[in-house]
Amino acid sequence: MLATMEIIDILHQADGLAEMILHSEIGEEYLLSLYKLQNDKEAQGIISKFTSLKDLFEDVQRFGKYHPDYKRINLETRQAKRDMDMHPVVARFKRAETELQSVLDEISGRIGRAVSEQVKTPAGNPFFVSSGGCSTGSCGTGGSCGCSA
């Protein structure tokens, strides 16, 4: 029963930390840029166009350069990606998202290292990666880190 109460206390403190992050300058910039992104019709149209082309390209890519529309769809997808990335509202959101992710990675790394250097923590930032195991610090997931399960 004591362990359960300790876990509840830790989770409660984690909620408090999350609130602090959300109310920080970085958290507020993220929330504001997310709101603006979700409510910008032009940005949403560009994102939708890119998503459709990306899905089409994934279908075409199964056949590779042998598909008759491979070059055209590849070029259109790349242009749509560039248009999306260069849109000011999208770019602002991506910057805010990256800054927030860096803070979360740093916090996660610090907590993990405070417990043990062997604790694996998710990290997208190479400055906050565990030295043990896989190069990304998230061994065995078989996911985006590239490790095999």
PDB file of C-alpha atoms in Angstrom:
ATOM      1  CA  MET A   1       0.000   0.000   0.000  1.00  0.00           C
ATOM      2  CA  LEU A   2       2.875   2.363   0.785  1.00  0.00           C
ATOM      3  CA  ALA A   3       4.378   1.880  -2.686  1.00  0.00           C
ATOM      4  CA  THR A   4       1.035   2.781  -4.252  1.00  0.00           C
ATOM      5  CA  MET A   5       0.849   6.017  -2.248  1.00  0.00           C
ATOM      6  CA  GLU A   6       4.420   6.875  -3.242  1.00  0.00           C
ATOM      7  CA  ILE A   7       3.579   6.294  -6.898  1.00  0.00           C
ATOM      8  CA  ILE A   8       0.482   8.477  -6.596  1.00  0.00           C
ATOM      9  CA  ASP A   9       2.604  11.221  -5.001  1.00  0.00           C
ATOM     10  CA  ILE A  10       5.218  10.961  -7.777  1.00  0.00           C
ATOM     11  CA  LEU A  11       2.521  11.130 -10.465  1.00  0.00           C
ATOM     12  CA  HIS A  12       0.951  14.126  -8.740  1.00  0.00           C
ATOM     13  CA  GLN A  13       4.312  15.893  -8.750  1.00  0.00           C
ATOM     14  CA  ALA A  14       4.753  14.966 -12.434  1.00  0.00           C
ATOM     15  CA  ASP A  15       1.403  16.624 -13.157  1.00  0.00           C
ATOM     16  CA  GLY A  16       2.680  19.731 -11.363  1.00  0.00           C
ATOM     17  CA  LEU A  17       5.843  19.699 -13.478  1.00  0.00           C
ATOM     18  CA  ALA A  18       3.727  19.369 -16.627  1.00  0.00           C
ATOM     19  CA  GLU A  19       1.685  22.402 -15.556  1.00  0.00           C
ATOM     20  CA  MET A  20       4.898  24.366 -14.970  1.00  0.00           C
ATOM     21  CA  ILE A  21       6.100  23.470 -18.464  1.00  0.00           C
ATOM     22  CA  LEU A  22       2.780  24.420 -20.059  1.00  0.00           C
ATOM     23  CA  HIS A  23       2.824  27.794 -18.302  1.00  0.00           C
ATOM     24  CA  SER A  24       6.452  28.491 -19.175  1.00  0.00           C
ATOM     25  CA  GLU A  25       7.387  30.732 -22.084  1.00  0.00           C
ATOM     26  CA  ILE A  26       8.244  27.689 -24.214  1.00  0.00           C
ATOM     27  CA  GLY A  27       4.994  25.914 -23.292  1.00  0.00           C
ATOM     28  CA  GLU A  28       2.867  28.944 -23.999  1.00  0.00           C
ATOM     29  CA  GLU A  29       4.616  29.539 -27.351  1.00  0.00           C
ATOM     30  CA  TYR A  30       3.935  25.919 -28.279  1.00  0.00           C
ATOM     31  CA  LEU A  31       0.238  26.144 -27.343  1.00  0.00           C
ATOM     32  CA  LEU A  32      -0.184  29.473 -29.148  1.00  0.00           C
ATOM     33  CA  SER A  33       1.539  28.251 -32.306  1.00  0.00           C
ATOM     34  CA  LEU A  34      -0.503  25.020 -32.217  1.00  0.00           C
ATOM     35  CA  TYR A  35      -3.727  27.029 -31.914  1.00  0.00           C
ATOM     36  CA  LYS A  36      -2.720  29.277 -34.809  1.00  0.00           C
ATOM     37  CA  LEU A  37      -1.756  26.269 -36.929  1.00  0.00           C
ATOM     38  CA  GLN A  38      -5.041  24.491 -36.264  1.00  0.00           C
ATOM     39  CA  ASN A  39      -7.035  27.628 -37.128  1.00  0.00           C
ATOM     40  CA  ASP A  40      -5.134  28.809 -40.210  1.00  0.00           C
ATOM     41  CA  LYS A  41      -7.159  27.651 -43.236  1.00  0.00           C
ATOM     42  CA  GLU A  42      -4.285  28.216 -45.663  1.00  0.00           C
ATOM     43  CA  ALA A  43      -1.842  26.204 -43.556  1.00  0.00           C
ATOM     44  CA  GLN A  44      -4.396  23.423 -43.101  1.00  0.00           C
ATOM     45  CA  GLY A  45      -4.944  23.310 -46.870  1.00  0.00           C
ATOM     46  CA  ILE A  46      -1.209  23.031 -47.510  1.00  0.00           C
ATOM     47  CA  ILE A  47      -0.882  20.306 -44.869  1.00  0.00           C
ATOM     48  CA  SER A  48      -3.834  18.415 -46.342  1.00  0.00           C
ATOM     49  CA  LYS A  49      -2.350  18.629 -49.849  1.00  0.00           C
ATOM     50  CA  PHE A  50       1.001  17.338 -48.598  1.00  0.00           C
ATOM     51  CA  THR A  51      -0.643  14.505 -46.665  1.00  0.00           C
ATOM     52  CA  SER A  52      -2.601  13.386 -49.738  1.00  0.00           C
ATOM     53  CA  LEU A  53       0.486  13.493 -51.944  1.00  0.00           C
ATOM     54  CA  LYS A  54       2.541  11.684 -49.305  1.00  0.00           C
ATOM     55  CA  ASP A  55      -0.030   8.887 -49.160  1.00  0.00           C
ATOM     56  CA  LEU A  56      -0.038   8.679 -52.964  1.00  0.00           C
ATOM     57  CA  PHE A  57       3.766   8.641 -53.043  1.00  0.00           C
ATOM     58  CA  GLU A  58       3.855   5.795 -50.500  1.00  0.00           C
ATOM     59  CA  ASP A  59       1.620   3.755 -52.814  1.00  0.00           C
ATOM     60  CA  VAL A  60       3.760   4.597 -55.867  1.00  0.00           C
ATOM     61  CA  GLN A  61       6.993   3.982 -53.978  1.00  0.00           C
ATOM     62  CA  ARG A  62       6.182   0.289 -53.620  1.00  0.00           C
ATOM     63  CA  PHE A  63       7.011  -0.038 -57.325  1.00  0.00           C
ATOM     64  CA  GLY A  64       9.848   2.471 -57.179  1.00  0.00           C
ATOM     65  CA  LYS A  65      11.146   4.096 -60.323  1.00  0.00           C
ATOM     66  CA  TYR A  66       9.305   1.519 -62.411  1.00  0.00           C
ATOM     67  CA  HIS A  67       5.953   3.134 -61.659  1.00  0.00           C
ATOM     68  CA  PRO A  68       4.997   5.385 -64.592  1.00  0.00           C
ATOM     69  CA  ASP A  69       4.163   8.353 -62.312  1.00  0.00           C
ATOM     70  CA  TYR A  70       7.060   7.921 -59.872  1.00  0.00           C
ATOM     71  CA  LYS A  71       9.088  10.973 -60.922  1.00  0.00           C
ATOM     72  CA  ARG A  72       6.080  13.294 -61.166  1.00  0.00           C
ATOM     73  CA  ILE A  73       4.573  12.248 -57.825  1.00  0.00           C
ATOM     74  CA  ASN A  74       7.982  12.308 -56.131  1.00  0.00           C
ATOM     75  CA  LEU A  75       8.573  15.866 -57.380  1.00  0.00           C
ATOM     76  CA  GLU A  76       5.070  17.022 -56.415  1.00  0.00           C
ATOM     77  CA  THR A  77       5.418  15.503 -52.952  1.00  0.00           C
ATOM     78  CA  ARG A  78       8.776  17.186 -52.383  1.00  0.00           C
ATOM     79  CA  GLN A  79       7.399  20.535 -53.547  1.00  0.00           C
ATOM     80  CA  ALA A  80       4.339  20.186 -51.313  1.00  0.00           C
ATOM     81  CA  LYS A  81       6.620  19.335 -48.353  1.00  0.00           C
ATOM     82  CA  ARG A  82       8.744  22.390 -49.063  1.00  0.00           C
ATOM     83  CA  ASP A  83       5.639  24.601 -49.372  1.00  0.00           C
ATOM     84  CA  MET A  84       4.347  23.231 -46.061  1.00  0.00           C
ATOM     85  CA  ASP A  85       7.678  23.653 -44.256  1.00  0.00           C
ATOM     86  CA  MET A  86       8.129  27.198 -45.571  1.00  0.00           C
ATOM     87  CA  HIS A  87       4.664  28.390 -44.565  1.00  0.00           C
ATOM     88  CA  PRO A  88       5.244  30.835 -41.671  1.00  0.00           C
ATOM     89  CA  VAL A  89       2.561  29.369 -39.404  1.00  0.00           C
ATOM     90  CA  VAL A  90       3.831  25.808 -39.929  1.00  0.00           C
ATOM     91  CA  ALA A  91       7.458  26.895 -39.473  1.00  0.00           C
ATOM     92  CA  ARG A  92       6.617  28.713 -36.231  1.00  0.00           C
ATOM     93  CA  PHE A  93       4.826  25.640 -34.906  1.00  0.00           C
ATOM     94  CA  LYS A  94       7.708  23.331 -35.826  1.00  0.00           C
ATOM     95  CA  ARG A  95      10.210  25.612 -34.082  1.00  0.00           C
ATOM     96  CA  ALA A  96       8.042  25.750 -30.948  1.00  0.00           C
ATOM     97  CA  GLU A  97       7.524  21.989 -31.043  1.00  0.00           C
ATOM     98  CA  THR A  98      11.266  21.360 -31.348  1.00  0.00           C
ATOM     99  CA  GLU A  99      12.055  23.710 -28.462  1.00  0.00           C
ATOM    100  CA  LEU A 100       9.442  22.052 -26.253  1.00  0.00           C
ATOM    101  CA  GLN A 101      10.695  18.586 -27.209  1.00  0.00           C
ATOM    102  CA  SER A 102      14.240  19.613 -26.273  1.00  0.00           C
ATOM    103  CA  VAL A 103      13.062  20.684 -22.822  1.00  0.00           C
ATOM    104  CA  LEU A 104      11.125  17.448 -22.346  1.00  0.00           C
ATOM    105  CA  ASP A 105      14.137  15.395 -23.487  1.00  0.00           C
ATOM    106  CA  GLU A 106      16.408  17.246 -21.072  1.00  0.00           C
ATOM    107  CA  ILE A 107      13.999  16.732 -18.165  1.00  0.00           C
ATOM    108  CA  SER A 108      13.560  13.061 -18.994  1.00  0.00           C
ATOM    109  CA  GLY A 109      17.321  12.572 -19.249  1.00  0.00           C
ATOM    110  CA  ARG A 110      17.989  14.342 -15.971  1.00  0.00           C
ATOM    111  CA  ILE A 111      15.377  12.290 -14.133  1.00  0.00           C
ATOM    112  CA  GLY A 112      16.675   9.073 -15.655  1.00  0.00           C
ATOM    113  CA  ARG A 113      20.301   9.845 -14.829  1.00  0.00           C
ATOM    114  CA  ALA A 114      19.329  10.843 -11.278  1.00  0.00           C
ATOM    115  CA  VAL A 115      17.943   7.341 -10.818  1.00  0.00           C
ATOM    116  CA  SER A 116      20.724   5.493 -12.672  1.00  0.00           C
ATOM    117  CA  GLU A 117      23.048   5.983 -15.624  1.00  0.00           C
ATOM    118  CA  GLN A 118      21.662   2.688 -16.968  1.00  0.00           C
ATOM    119  CA  VAL A 119      18.053   3.900 -17.189  1.00  0.00           C
ATOM    120  CA  LYS A 120      16.889   4.263 -20.791  1.00  0.00           C
ATOM    121  CA  THR A 121      15.122   7.510 -21.544  1.00  0.00           C
ATOM    122  CA  PRO A 122      13.464   8.577 -24.784  1.00  0.00           C
ATOM    123  CA  ALA A 123      15.564  11.204 -26.468  1.00  0.00           C
ATOM    124  CA  GLY A 124      15.506  12.942 -29.801  1.00  0.00           C
ATOM    125  CA  ASN A 125      18.381  15.168 -28.829  1.00  0.00           C
ATOM    126  CA  PRO A 126      21.858  13.560 -28.928  1.00  0.00           C
ATOM    127  CA  PHE A 127      23.026  15.761 -26.034  1.00  0.00           C
ATOM    128  CA  PHE A 128      20.700  13.950 -23.621  1.00  0.00           C
ATOM    129  CA  VAL A 129      21.202  10.330 -24.634  1.00  0.00           C
ATOM    130  CA  SER A 130      22.236   7.530 -22.290  1.00  0.00           C
ATOM    131  CA  SER A 131      25.723   6.282 -22.996  1.00  0.00           C
ATOM    132  CA  GLY A 132      24.755   2.646 -22.570  1.00  0.00           C
ATOM    133  CA  GLY A 133      23.046   0.527 -25.206  1.00  0.00           C
ATOM    134  CA  CYS A 134      21.833   1.887 -28.488  1.00  0.00           C
ATOM    135  CA  SER A 135      23.021   5.175 -29.897  1.00  0.00           C
ATOM    136  CA  THR A 136      19.639   6.793 -29.342  1.00  0.00           C
ATOM    137  CA  GLY A 137      19.101   5.591 -25.803  1.00  0.00           C
ATOM    138  CA  SER A 138      15.914   3.716 -26.637  1.00  0.00           C
ATOM    139  CA  CYS A 139      17.100   0.178 -27.309  1.00  0.00           C
ATOM    140  CA  GLY A 140      14.858  -2.673 -28.174  1.00  0.00           C
ATOM    141  CA  THR A 141      11.907  -0.667 -29.363  1.00  0.00           C
ATOM    142  CA  GLY A 142      12.300  -1.524 -33.021  1.00  0.00           C
ATOM    143  CA  GLY A 143      10.852   1.906 -33.691  1.00  0.00           C
ATOM    144  CA  SER A 144      12.198   5.187 -34.931  1.00  0.00           C
ATOM    145  CA  CYS A 145      15.515   4.777 -33.147  1.00  0.00           C
ATOM    146  CA  GLY A 146      16.445   2.073 -35.623  1.00  0.00           C
ATOM    147  CA  CYS A 147      17.164  -0.590 -33.012  1.00  0.00           C
ATOM    148  CA  SER A 148      15.972  -4.105 -33.655  1.00  0.00           C
ATOM    149  CA  ALA A 149      13.708  -5.622 -31.061  1.00  0.00           C
TER     150      ALA A 149
END
